[in-house]
mmCIF file of C-alpha atoms and ligand atoms in Angstrom:
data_model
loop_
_atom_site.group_PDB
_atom_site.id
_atom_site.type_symbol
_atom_site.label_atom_id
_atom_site.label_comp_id
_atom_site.label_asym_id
_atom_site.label_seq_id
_atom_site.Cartn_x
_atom_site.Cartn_y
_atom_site.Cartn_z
ATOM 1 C CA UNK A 1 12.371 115.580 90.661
ATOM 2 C CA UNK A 2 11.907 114.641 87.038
ATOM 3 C CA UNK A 3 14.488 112.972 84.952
ATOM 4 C CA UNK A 4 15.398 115.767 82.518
ATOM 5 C CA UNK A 5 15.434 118.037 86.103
ATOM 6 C CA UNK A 6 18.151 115.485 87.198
ATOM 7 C CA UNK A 7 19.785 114.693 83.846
ATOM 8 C CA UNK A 8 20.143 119.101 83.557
ATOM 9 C CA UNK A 9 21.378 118.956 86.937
ATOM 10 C CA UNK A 10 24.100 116.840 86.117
ATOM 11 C CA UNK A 11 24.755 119.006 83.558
ATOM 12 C CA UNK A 12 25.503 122.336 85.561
ATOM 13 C CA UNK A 13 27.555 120.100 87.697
ATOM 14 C CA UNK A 14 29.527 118.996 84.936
ATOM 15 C CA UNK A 15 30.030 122.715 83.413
ATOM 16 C CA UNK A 16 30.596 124.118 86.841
ATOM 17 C CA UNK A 17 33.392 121.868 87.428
ATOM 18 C CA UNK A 18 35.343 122.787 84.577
ATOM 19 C CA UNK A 19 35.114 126.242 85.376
ATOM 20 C CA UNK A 20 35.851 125.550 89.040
ATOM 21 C CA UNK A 21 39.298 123.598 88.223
ATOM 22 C CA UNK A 22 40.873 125.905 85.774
ATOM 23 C CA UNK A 23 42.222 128.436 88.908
ATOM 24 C CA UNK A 24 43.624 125.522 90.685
ATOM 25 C CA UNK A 25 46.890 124.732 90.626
ATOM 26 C CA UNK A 26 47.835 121.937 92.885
ATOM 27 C CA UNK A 27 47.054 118.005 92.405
ATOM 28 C CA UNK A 28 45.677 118.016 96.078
ATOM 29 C CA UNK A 29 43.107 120.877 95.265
ATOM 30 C CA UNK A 30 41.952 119.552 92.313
ATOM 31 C CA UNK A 31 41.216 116.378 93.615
ATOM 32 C CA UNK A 32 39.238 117.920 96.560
ATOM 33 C CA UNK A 33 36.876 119.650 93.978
ATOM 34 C CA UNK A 34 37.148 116.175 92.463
ATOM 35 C CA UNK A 35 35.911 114.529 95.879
ATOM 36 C CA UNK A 36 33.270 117.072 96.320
ATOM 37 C CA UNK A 37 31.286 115.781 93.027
ATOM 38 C CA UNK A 38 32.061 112.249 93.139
ATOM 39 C CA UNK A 39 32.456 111.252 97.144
ATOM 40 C CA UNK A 40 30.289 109.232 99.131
ATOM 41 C CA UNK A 41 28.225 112.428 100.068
ATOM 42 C CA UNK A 42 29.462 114.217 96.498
ATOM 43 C CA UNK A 43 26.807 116.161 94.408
ATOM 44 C CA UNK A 44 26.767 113.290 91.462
ATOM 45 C CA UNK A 45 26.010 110.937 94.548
ATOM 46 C CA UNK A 46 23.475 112.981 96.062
ATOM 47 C CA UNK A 47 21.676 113.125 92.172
ATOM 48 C CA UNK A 48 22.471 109.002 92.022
ATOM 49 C CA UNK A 49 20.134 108.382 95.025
ATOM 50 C CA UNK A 50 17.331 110.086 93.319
ATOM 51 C CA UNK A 51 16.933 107.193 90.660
ATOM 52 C CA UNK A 52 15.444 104.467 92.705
ATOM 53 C CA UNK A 53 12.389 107.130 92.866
ATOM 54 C CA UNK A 54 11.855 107.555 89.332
ATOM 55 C CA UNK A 55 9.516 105.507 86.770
ATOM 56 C CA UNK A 56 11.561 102.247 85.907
ATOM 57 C CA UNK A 57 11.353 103.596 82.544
ATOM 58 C CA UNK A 58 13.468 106.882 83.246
ATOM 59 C CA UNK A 59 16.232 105.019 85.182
ATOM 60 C CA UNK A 60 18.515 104.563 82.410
ATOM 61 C CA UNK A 61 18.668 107.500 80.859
ATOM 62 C CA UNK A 62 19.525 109.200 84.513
ATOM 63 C CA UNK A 63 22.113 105.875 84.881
ATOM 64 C CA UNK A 64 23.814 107.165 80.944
ATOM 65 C CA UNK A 65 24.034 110.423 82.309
ATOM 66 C CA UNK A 66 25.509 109.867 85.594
ATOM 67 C CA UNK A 67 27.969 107.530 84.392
ATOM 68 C CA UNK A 68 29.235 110.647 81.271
ATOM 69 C CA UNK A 69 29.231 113.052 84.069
ATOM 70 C CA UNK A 70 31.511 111.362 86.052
ATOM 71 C CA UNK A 71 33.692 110.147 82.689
ATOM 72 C CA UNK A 72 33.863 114.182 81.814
ATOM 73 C CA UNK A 73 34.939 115.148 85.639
ATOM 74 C CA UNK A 74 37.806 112.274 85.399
ATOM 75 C CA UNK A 75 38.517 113.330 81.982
ATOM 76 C CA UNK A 76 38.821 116.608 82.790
ATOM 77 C CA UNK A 77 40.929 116.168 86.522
ATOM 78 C CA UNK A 78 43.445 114.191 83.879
ATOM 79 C CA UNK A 79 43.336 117.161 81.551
ATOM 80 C CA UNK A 80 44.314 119.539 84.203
ATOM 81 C CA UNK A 81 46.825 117.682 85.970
ATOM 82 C CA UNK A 82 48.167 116.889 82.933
ATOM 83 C CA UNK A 83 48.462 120.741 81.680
ATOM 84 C CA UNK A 84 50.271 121.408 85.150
ATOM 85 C CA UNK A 85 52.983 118.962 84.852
ATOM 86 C CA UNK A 86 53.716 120.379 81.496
ATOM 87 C CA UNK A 87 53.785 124.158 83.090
ATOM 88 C CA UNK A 88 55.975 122.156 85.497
ATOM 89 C CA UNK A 89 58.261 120.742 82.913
ATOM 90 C CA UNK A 90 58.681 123.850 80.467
ATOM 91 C CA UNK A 91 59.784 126.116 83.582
ATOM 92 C CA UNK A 92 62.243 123.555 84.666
ATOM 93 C CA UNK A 93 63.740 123.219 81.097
ATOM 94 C CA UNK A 94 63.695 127.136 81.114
ATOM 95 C CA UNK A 95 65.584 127.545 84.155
ATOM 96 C CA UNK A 96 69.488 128.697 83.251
ATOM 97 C CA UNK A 97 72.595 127.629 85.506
ATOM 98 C CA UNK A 98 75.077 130.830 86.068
ATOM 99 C CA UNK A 99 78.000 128.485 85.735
ATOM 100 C CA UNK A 100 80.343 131.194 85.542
ATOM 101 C CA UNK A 101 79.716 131.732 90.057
ATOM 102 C CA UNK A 102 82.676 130.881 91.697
ATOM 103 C CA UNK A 103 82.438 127.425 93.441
ATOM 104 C CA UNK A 104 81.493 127.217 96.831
ATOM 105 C CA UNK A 105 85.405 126.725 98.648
ATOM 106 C CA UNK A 106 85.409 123.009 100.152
ATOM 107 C CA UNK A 107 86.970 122.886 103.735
ATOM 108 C CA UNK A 108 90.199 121.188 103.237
ATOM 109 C CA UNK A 109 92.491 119.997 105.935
ATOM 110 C CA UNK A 110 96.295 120.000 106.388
ATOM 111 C CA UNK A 111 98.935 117.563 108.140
ATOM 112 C CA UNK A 112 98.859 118.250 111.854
ATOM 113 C CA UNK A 113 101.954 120.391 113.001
ATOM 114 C CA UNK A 114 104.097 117.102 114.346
ATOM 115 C CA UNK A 115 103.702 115.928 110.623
ATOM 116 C CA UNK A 116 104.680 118.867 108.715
ATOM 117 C CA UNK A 117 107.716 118.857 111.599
ATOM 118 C CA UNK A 118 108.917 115.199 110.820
ATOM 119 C CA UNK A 119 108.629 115.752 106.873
ATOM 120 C CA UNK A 120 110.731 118.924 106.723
ATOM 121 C CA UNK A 121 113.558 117.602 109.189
ATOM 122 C CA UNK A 122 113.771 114.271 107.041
ATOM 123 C CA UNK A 123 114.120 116.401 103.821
ATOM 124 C CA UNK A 124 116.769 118.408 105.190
ATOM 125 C CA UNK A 125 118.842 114.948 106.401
ATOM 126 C CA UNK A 126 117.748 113.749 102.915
ATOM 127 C CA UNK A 127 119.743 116.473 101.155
ATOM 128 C CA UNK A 128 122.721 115.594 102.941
ATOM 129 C CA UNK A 129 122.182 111.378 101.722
ATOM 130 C CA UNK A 130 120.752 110.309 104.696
ATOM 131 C CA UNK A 131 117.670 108.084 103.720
ATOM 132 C CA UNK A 132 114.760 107.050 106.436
ATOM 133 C CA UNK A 133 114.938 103.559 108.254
ATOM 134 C CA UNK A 134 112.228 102.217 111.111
ATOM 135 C CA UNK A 135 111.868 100.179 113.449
ATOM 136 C CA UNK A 136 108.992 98.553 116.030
ATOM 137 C CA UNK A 137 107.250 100.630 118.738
ATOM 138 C CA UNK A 138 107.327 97.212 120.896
ATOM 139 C CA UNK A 139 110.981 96.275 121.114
ATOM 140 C CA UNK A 140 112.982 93.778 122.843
ATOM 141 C CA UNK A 141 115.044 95.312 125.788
ATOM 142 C CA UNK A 142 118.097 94.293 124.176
ATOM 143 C CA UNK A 143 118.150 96.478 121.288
ATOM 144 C CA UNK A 144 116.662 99.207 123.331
ATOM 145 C CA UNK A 145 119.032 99.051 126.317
ATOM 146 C CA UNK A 146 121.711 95.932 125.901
ATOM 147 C CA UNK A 147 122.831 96.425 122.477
ATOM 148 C CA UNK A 148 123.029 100.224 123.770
ATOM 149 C CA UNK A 149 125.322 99.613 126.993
ATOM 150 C CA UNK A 150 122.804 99.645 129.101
ATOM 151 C CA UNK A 151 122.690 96.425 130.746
ATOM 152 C CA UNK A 152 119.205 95.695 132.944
ATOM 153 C CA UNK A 153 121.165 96.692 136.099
ATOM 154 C CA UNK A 154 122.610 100.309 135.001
ATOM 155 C CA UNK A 155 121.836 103.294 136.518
ATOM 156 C CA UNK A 156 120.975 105.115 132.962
ATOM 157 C CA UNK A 157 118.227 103.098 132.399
ATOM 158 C CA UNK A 158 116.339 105.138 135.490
ATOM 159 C CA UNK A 159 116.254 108.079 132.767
ATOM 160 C CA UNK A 160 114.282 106.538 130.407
ATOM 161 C CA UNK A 161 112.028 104.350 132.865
ATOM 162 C CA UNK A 162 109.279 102.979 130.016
ATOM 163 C CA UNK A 163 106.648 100.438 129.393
ATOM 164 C CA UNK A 164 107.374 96.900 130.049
ATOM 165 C CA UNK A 165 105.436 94.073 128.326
ATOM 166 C CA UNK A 166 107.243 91.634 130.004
ATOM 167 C CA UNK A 167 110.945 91.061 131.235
ATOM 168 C CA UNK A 168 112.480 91.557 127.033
ATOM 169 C CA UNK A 169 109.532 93.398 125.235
ATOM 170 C CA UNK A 170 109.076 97.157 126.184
ATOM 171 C CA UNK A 171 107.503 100.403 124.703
ATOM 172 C CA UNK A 172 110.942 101.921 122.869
ATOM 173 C CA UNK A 173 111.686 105.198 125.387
ATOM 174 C CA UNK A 174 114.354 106.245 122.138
ATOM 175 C CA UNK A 175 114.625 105.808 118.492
ATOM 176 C CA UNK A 176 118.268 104.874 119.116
ATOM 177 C CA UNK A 177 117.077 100.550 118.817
ATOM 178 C CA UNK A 178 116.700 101.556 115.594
ATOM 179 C CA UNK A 179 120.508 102.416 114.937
ATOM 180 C CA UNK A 180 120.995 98.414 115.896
ATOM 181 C CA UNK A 181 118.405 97.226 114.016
ATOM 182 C CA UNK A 182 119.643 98.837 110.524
ATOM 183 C CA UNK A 183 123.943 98.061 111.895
ATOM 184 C CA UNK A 184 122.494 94.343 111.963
ATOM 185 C CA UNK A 185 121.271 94.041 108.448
ATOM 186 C CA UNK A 186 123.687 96.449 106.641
ATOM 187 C CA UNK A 187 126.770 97.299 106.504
ATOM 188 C CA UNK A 188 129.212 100.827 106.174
ATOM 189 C CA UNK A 189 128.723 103.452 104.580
ATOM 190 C CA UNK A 190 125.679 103.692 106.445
ATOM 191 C CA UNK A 191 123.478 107.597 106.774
ATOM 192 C CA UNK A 192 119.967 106.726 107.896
ATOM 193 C CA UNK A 193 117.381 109.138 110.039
ATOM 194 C CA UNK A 194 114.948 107.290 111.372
ATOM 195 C CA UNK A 195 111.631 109.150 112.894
ATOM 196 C CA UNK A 196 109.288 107.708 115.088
ATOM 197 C CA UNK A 197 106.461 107.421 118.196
ATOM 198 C CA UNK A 198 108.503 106.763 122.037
ATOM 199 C CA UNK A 199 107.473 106.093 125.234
ATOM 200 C CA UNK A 200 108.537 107.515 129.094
ATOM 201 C CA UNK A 201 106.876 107.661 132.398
ATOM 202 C CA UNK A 202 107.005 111.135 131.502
ATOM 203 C CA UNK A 203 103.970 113.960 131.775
ATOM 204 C CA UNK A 204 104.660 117.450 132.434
ATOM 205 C CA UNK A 205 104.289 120.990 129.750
ATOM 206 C CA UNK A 206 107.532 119.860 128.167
ATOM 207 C CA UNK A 207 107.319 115.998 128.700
ATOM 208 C CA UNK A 208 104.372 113.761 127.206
ATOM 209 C CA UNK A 209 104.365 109.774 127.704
ATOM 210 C CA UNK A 210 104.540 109.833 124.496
ATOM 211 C CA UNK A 211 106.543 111.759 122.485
ATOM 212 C CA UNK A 212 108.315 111.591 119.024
ATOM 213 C CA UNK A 213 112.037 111.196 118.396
ATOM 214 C CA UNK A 214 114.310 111.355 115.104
ATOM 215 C CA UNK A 215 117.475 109.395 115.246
ATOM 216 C CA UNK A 216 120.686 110.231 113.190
ATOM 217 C CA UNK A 217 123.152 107.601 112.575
ATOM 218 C CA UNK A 218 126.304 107.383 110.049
ATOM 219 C CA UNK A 219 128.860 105.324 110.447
ATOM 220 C CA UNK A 220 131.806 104.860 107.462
ATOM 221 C CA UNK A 221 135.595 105.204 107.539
ATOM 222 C CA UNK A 222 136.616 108.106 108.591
ATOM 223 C CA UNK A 223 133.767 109.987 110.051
ATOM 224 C CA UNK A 224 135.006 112.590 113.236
ATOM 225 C CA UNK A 225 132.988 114.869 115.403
ATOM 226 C CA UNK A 226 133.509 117.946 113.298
ATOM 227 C CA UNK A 227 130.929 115.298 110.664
ATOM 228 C CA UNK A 228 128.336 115.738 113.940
ATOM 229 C CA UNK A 229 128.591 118.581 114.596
ATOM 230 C CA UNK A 230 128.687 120.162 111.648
ATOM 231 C CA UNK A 231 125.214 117.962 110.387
ATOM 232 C CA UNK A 232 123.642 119.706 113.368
ATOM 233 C CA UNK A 233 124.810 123.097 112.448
ATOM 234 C CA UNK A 234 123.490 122.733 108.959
ATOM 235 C CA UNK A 235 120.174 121.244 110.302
ATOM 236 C CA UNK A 236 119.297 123.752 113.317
ATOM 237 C CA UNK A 237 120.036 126.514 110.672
ATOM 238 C CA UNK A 238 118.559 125.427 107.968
ATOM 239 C CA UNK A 239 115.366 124.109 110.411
ATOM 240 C CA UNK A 240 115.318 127.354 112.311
ATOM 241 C CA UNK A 241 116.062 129.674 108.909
ATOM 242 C CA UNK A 242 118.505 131.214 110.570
ATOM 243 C CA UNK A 243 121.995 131.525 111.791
ATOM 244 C CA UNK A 244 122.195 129.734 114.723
ATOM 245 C CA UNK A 245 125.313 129.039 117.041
ATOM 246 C CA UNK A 246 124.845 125.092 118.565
ATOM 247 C CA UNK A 247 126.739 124.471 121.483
ATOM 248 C CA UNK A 248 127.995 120.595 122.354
ATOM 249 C CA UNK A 249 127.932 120.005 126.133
ATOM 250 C CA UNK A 250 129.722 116.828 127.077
ATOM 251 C CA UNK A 251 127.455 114.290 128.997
ATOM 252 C CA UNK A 252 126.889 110.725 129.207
ATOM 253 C CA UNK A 253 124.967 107.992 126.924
ATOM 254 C CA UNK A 254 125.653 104.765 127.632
ATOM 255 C CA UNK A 255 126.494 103.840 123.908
ATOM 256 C CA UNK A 256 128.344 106.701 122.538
ATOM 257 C CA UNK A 257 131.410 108.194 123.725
ATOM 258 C CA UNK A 258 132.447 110.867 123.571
ATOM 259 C CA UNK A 259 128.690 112.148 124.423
ATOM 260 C CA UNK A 260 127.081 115.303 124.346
ATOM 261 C CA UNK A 261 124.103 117.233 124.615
ATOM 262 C CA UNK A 262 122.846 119.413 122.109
ATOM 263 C CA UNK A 263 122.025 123.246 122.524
ATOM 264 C CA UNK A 264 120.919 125.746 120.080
ATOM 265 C CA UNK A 265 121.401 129.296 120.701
ATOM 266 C CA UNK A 266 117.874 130.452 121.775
ATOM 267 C CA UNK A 267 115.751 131.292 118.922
ATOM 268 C CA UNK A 268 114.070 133.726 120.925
ATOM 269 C CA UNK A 269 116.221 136.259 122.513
ATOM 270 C CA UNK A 270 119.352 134.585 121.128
ATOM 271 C CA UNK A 271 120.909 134.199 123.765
ATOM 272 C CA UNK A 272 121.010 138.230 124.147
ATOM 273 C CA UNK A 273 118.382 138.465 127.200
ATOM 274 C CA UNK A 274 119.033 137.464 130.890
ATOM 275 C CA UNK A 275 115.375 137.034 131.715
ATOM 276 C CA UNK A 276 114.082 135.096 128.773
ATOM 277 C CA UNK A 277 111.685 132.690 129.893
ATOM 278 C CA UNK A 278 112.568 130.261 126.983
ATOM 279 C CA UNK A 279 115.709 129.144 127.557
ATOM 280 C CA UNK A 280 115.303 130.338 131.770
ATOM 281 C CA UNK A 281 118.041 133.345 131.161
ATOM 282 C CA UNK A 282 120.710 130.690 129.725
ATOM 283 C CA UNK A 283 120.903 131.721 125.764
ATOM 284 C CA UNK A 284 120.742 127.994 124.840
ATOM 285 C CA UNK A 285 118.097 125.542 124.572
ATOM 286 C CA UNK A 286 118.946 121.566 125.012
ATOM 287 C CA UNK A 287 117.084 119.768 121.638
ATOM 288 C CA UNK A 288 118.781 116.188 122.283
ATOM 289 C CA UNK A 289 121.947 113.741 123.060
ATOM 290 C CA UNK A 290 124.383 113.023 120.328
ATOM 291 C CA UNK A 291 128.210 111.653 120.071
ATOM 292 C CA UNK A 292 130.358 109.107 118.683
ATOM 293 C CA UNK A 293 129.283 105.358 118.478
ATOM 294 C CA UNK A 294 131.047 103.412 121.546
ATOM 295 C CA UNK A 295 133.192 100.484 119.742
ATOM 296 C CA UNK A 296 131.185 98.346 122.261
ATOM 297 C CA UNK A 297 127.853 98.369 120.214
ATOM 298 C CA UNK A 298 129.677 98.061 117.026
ATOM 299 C CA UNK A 299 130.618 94.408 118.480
ATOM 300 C CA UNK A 300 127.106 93.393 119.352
ATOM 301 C CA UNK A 301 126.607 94.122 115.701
ATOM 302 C CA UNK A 302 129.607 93.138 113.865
ATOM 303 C CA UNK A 303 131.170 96.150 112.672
ATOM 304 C CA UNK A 304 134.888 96.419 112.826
ATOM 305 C CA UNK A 305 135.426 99.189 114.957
ATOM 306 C CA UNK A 306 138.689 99.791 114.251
ATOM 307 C CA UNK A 307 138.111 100.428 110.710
ATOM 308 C CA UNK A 308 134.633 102.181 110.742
ATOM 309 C CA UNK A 309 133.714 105.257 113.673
ATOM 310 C CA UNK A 310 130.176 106.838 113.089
ATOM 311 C CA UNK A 311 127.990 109.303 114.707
ATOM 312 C CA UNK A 312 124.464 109.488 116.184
ATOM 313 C CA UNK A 313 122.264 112.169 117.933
ATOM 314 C CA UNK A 314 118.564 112.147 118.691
ATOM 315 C CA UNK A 315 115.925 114.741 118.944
ATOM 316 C CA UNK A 316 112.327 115.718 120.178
ATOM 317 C CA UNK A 317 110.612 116.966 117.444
ATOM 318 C CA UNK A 318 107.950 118.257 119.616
ATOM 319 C CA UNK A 319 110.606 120.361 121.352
ATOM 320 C CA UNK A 320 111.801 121.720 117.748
ATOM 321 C CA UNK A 321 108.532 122.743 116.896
ATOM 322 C CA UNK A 322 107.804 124.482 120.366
ATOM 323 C CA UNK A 323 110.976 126.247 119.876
ATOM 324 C CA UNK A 324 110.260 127.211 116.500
ATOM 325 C CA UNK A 325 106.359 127.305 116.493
ATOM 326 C CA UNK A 326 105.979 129.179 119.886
ATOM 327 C CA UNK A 327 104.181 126.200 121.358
ATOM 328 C CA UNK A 328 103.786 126.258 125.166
ATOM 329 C CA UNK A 329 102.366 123.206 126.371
ATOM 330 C CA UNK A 330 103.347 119.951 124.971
ATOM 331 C CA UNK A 331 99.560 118.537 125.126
ATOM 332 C CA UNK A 332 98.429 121.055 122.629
ATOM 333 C CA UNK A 333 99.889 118.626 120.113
ATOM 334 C CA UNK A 334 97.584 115.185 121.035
ATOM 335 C CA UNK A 335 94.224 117.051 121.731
ATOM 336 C CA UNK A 336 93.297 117.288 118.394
ATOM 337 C CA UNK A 337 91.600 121.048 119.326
ATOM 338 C CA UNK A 338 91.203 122.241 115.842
ATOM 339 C CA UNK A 339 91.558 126.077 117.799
ATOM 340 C CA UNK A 340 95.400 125.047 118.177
ATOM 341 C CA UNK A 341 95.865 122.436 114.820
ATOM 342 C CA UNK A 342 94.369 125.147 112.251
ATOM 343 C CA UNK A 343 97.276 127.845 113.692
ATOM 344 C CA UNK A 344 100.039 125.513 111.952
HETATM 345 C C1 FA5 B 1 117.914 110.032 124.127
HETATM 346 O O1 FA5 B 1 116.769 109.609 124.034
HETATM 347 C C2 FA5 B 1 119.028 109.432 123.331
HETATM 348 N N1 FA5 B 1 118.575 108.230 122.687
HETATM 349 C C3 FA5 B 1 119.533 110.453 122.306
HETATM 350 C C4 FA5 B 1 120.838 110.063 121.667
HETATM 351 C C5 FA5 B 1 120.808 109.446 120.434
HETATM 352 C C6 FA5 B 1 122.036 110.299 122.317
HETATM 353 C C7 FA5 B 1 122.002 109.085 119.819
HETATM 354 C C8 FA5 B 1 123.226 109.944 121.709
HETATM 355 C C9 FA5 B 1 123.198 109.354 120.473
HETATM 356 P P1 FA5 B 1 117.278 112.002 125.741
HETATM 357 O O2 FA5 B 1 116.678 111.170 126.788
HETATM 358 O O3 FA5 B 1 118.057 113.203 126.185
HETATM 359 O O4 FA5 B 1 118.240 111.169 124.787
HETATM 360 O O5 FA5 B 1 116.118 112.472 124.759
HETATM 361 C C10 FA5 B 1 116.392 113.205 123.581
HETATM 362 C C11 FA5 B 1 115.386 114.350 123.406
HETATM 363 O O6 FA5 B 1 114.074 113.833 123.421
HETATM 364 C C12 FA5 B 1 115.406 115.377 124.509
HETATM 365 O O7 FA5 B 1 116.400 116.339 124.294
HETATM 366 C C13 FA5 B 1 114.039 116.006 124.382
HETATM 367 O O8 FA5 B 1 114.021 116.957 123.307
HETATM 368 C C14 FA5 B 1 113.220 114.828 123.955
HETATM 369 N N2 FA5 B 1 112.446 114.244 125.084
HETATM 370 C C15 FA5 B 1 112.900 113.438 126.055
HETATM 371 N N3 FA5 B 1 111.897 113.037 126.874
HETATM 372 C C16 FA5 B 1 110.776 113.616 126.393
HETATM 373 C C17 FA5 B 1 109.387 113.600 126.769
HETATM 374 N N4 FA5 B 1 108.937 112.864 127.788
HETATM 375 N N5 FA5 B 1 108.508 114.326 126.041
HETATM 376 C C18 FA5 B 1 108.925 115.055 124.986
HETATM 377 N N6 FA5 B 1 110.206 115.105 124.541
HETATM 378 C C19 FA5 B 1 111.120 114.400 125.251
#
């Protein structure tokens, strides 16, 4: 082949590729066509090995050529790219936002059942000026049982049979340590709830190792039962939203006297239905222990107890809220299933 053959060759090469990239519209495409002319086996590489068999003379005119070819194909791959990142850009600037959709709703969650429990039974005791005091889930065993009457020897302590860490440190089976703990750093007029995590060797539906307590304590000049009881009557109504009759059965805590259990008319049949399986046909449900503080434990703490008297009581608030929440199985509450958590 003749130079001018190969240098109009190159030509048509050159005017067939910019007719060939004007449909494409993808970088990869366009530098296939690209590859196709200027590869290692490309046309403009085919026409290149020609040259060594023309007349010395021709060579550099062929060599000029090939060399604008190939400076048009680049020039023209950067042309096209170049027009179809600016397609690119103007239909992204044209694109409108509908910011009048409703956003999408974010799953939120809410405090588990147990919470909601505690924080609605403190604000009820908070109404009536009683403000919230803790104490440590590790205690010593003398302000959960000594300072309480129940010296490591009595038969009461078989009732709440905990967690020992060692002979004086145990897992708290009540929140009652706590009633010593505030007596010892404060003195009359004292109201104070104080909710919190105990431990039994407990595990049944009703029982959990594990449970959660709120203790009531005041103690000031003057205070009598009819204070107690009528604090509990308040609370189980105003807990339960209804009118509730509570019924004080006398029984024994080591560090009250007198001592009683407390039972609220069953909020299910109250107390109208023989076979309720609630409250097993009674009419009453038991939701803790209350009475009057035993003069004993207001000498370990240094209370005059013949000027001061006071009241406590304690309650499972995982038995208020099966009562109230129609829970039936105490584990429900620690399994985190959100099938049970999301009801509440
Ligand atoms: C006490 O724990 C006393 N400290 C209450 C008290 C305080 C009496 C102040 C007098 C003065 P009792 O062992 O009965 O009492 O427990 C109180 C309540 O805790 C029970 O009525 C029950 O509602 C709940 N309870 C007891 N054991 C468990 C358990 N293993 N799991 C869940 N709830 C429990």
């Amino acid at each position: 082949m003749s130079a001018d053959q190969l240098i109009a060759r190159l030509e048509q090469i050159g005017t067939e590729f910019q007719q060939a990239i004007r449909p494409l519209a993808d970088e990869q495409a366009i530098r296939a066509a690209q590859a196709q002319l200027l590869g290692k086996h490309g046309r403009v590489s085919e026409v290149m090995k020609e040259i060594p068999r023309l007349p010395p003379a021709d060579r550099p005119r062929v060599g000029a050529a090939v060399n604008r070819i190939k400076t048009e194909i680049e020039d023209q791959v950067a042309r096209r790219l170049r027009e179809l990142a600016d397609t690119a850009a103007r239909a992204d600037l044209a694109r409108t936002v509908d910011v009048t959709l409703p956003a999408r709703p974010v799953g939120g969650g809410h405090l588990h059942l147990l919470t909601q429990v505690r924080l609605e039974a403190v604000q009820i005791f908070a109404e009536l000026g009683f403000v919230v005091a803790e104490g440590p889930q590790i205690e010593t065993d003398w302000h959960t049982f000594e300072a309480l009457g129940t010296p490591k020897d009595h038969p009461a302590r078989d009732m709440q049979d905990t967690f020992y860490l060692s002979d004086e440190i145990v897992l708290r089976s009540h929140t009652s340590p706590v009633q010593i703990r505030t007596m010892q750093i404060q003195a009359p007029p004292i109201r104070i709830v104080a909710p919190g995590h105990v431990f039994r060797r407990d595990d049944d539906t009703t029982h959990s190792p594990m449970f959660t307590q709120l203790e009531g304590l005041a103690v000031d000049e003057g205070i009598a039962f009819t204070d107690l009881k009528g604090v509990l009557i308040h609370f189980v109504s105003r807990f339960f939203a209804r009118d509730l009759t509570v019924r004080f059965r006398p029984s024994y805590f080591p560090f009250v006297e007198p001592g009683a259990e407390v039972d609220m008319q069953c909020s299910f049949c109250m107390g109208a239905s023989a076979g309720c399986r609630l409250c097993k046909g009674t009419g009453w449900l038991e939701i803790g222990g209350s009475g009057m503080v035993d003069p004993t434990v207001f000498g370990h703490v240094g209370i005059d107890a013949e000027r001061y008297t006071g009241f406590a009581f304690g309650m499972g608030l995982e038995r208020m809220a099966m009562l109230r929440n129609g829970v039936d199985n105490i584990k429900f509450y620690y399994e985190g299933d959100l099938r049970f958590l999301e009801q509440f």
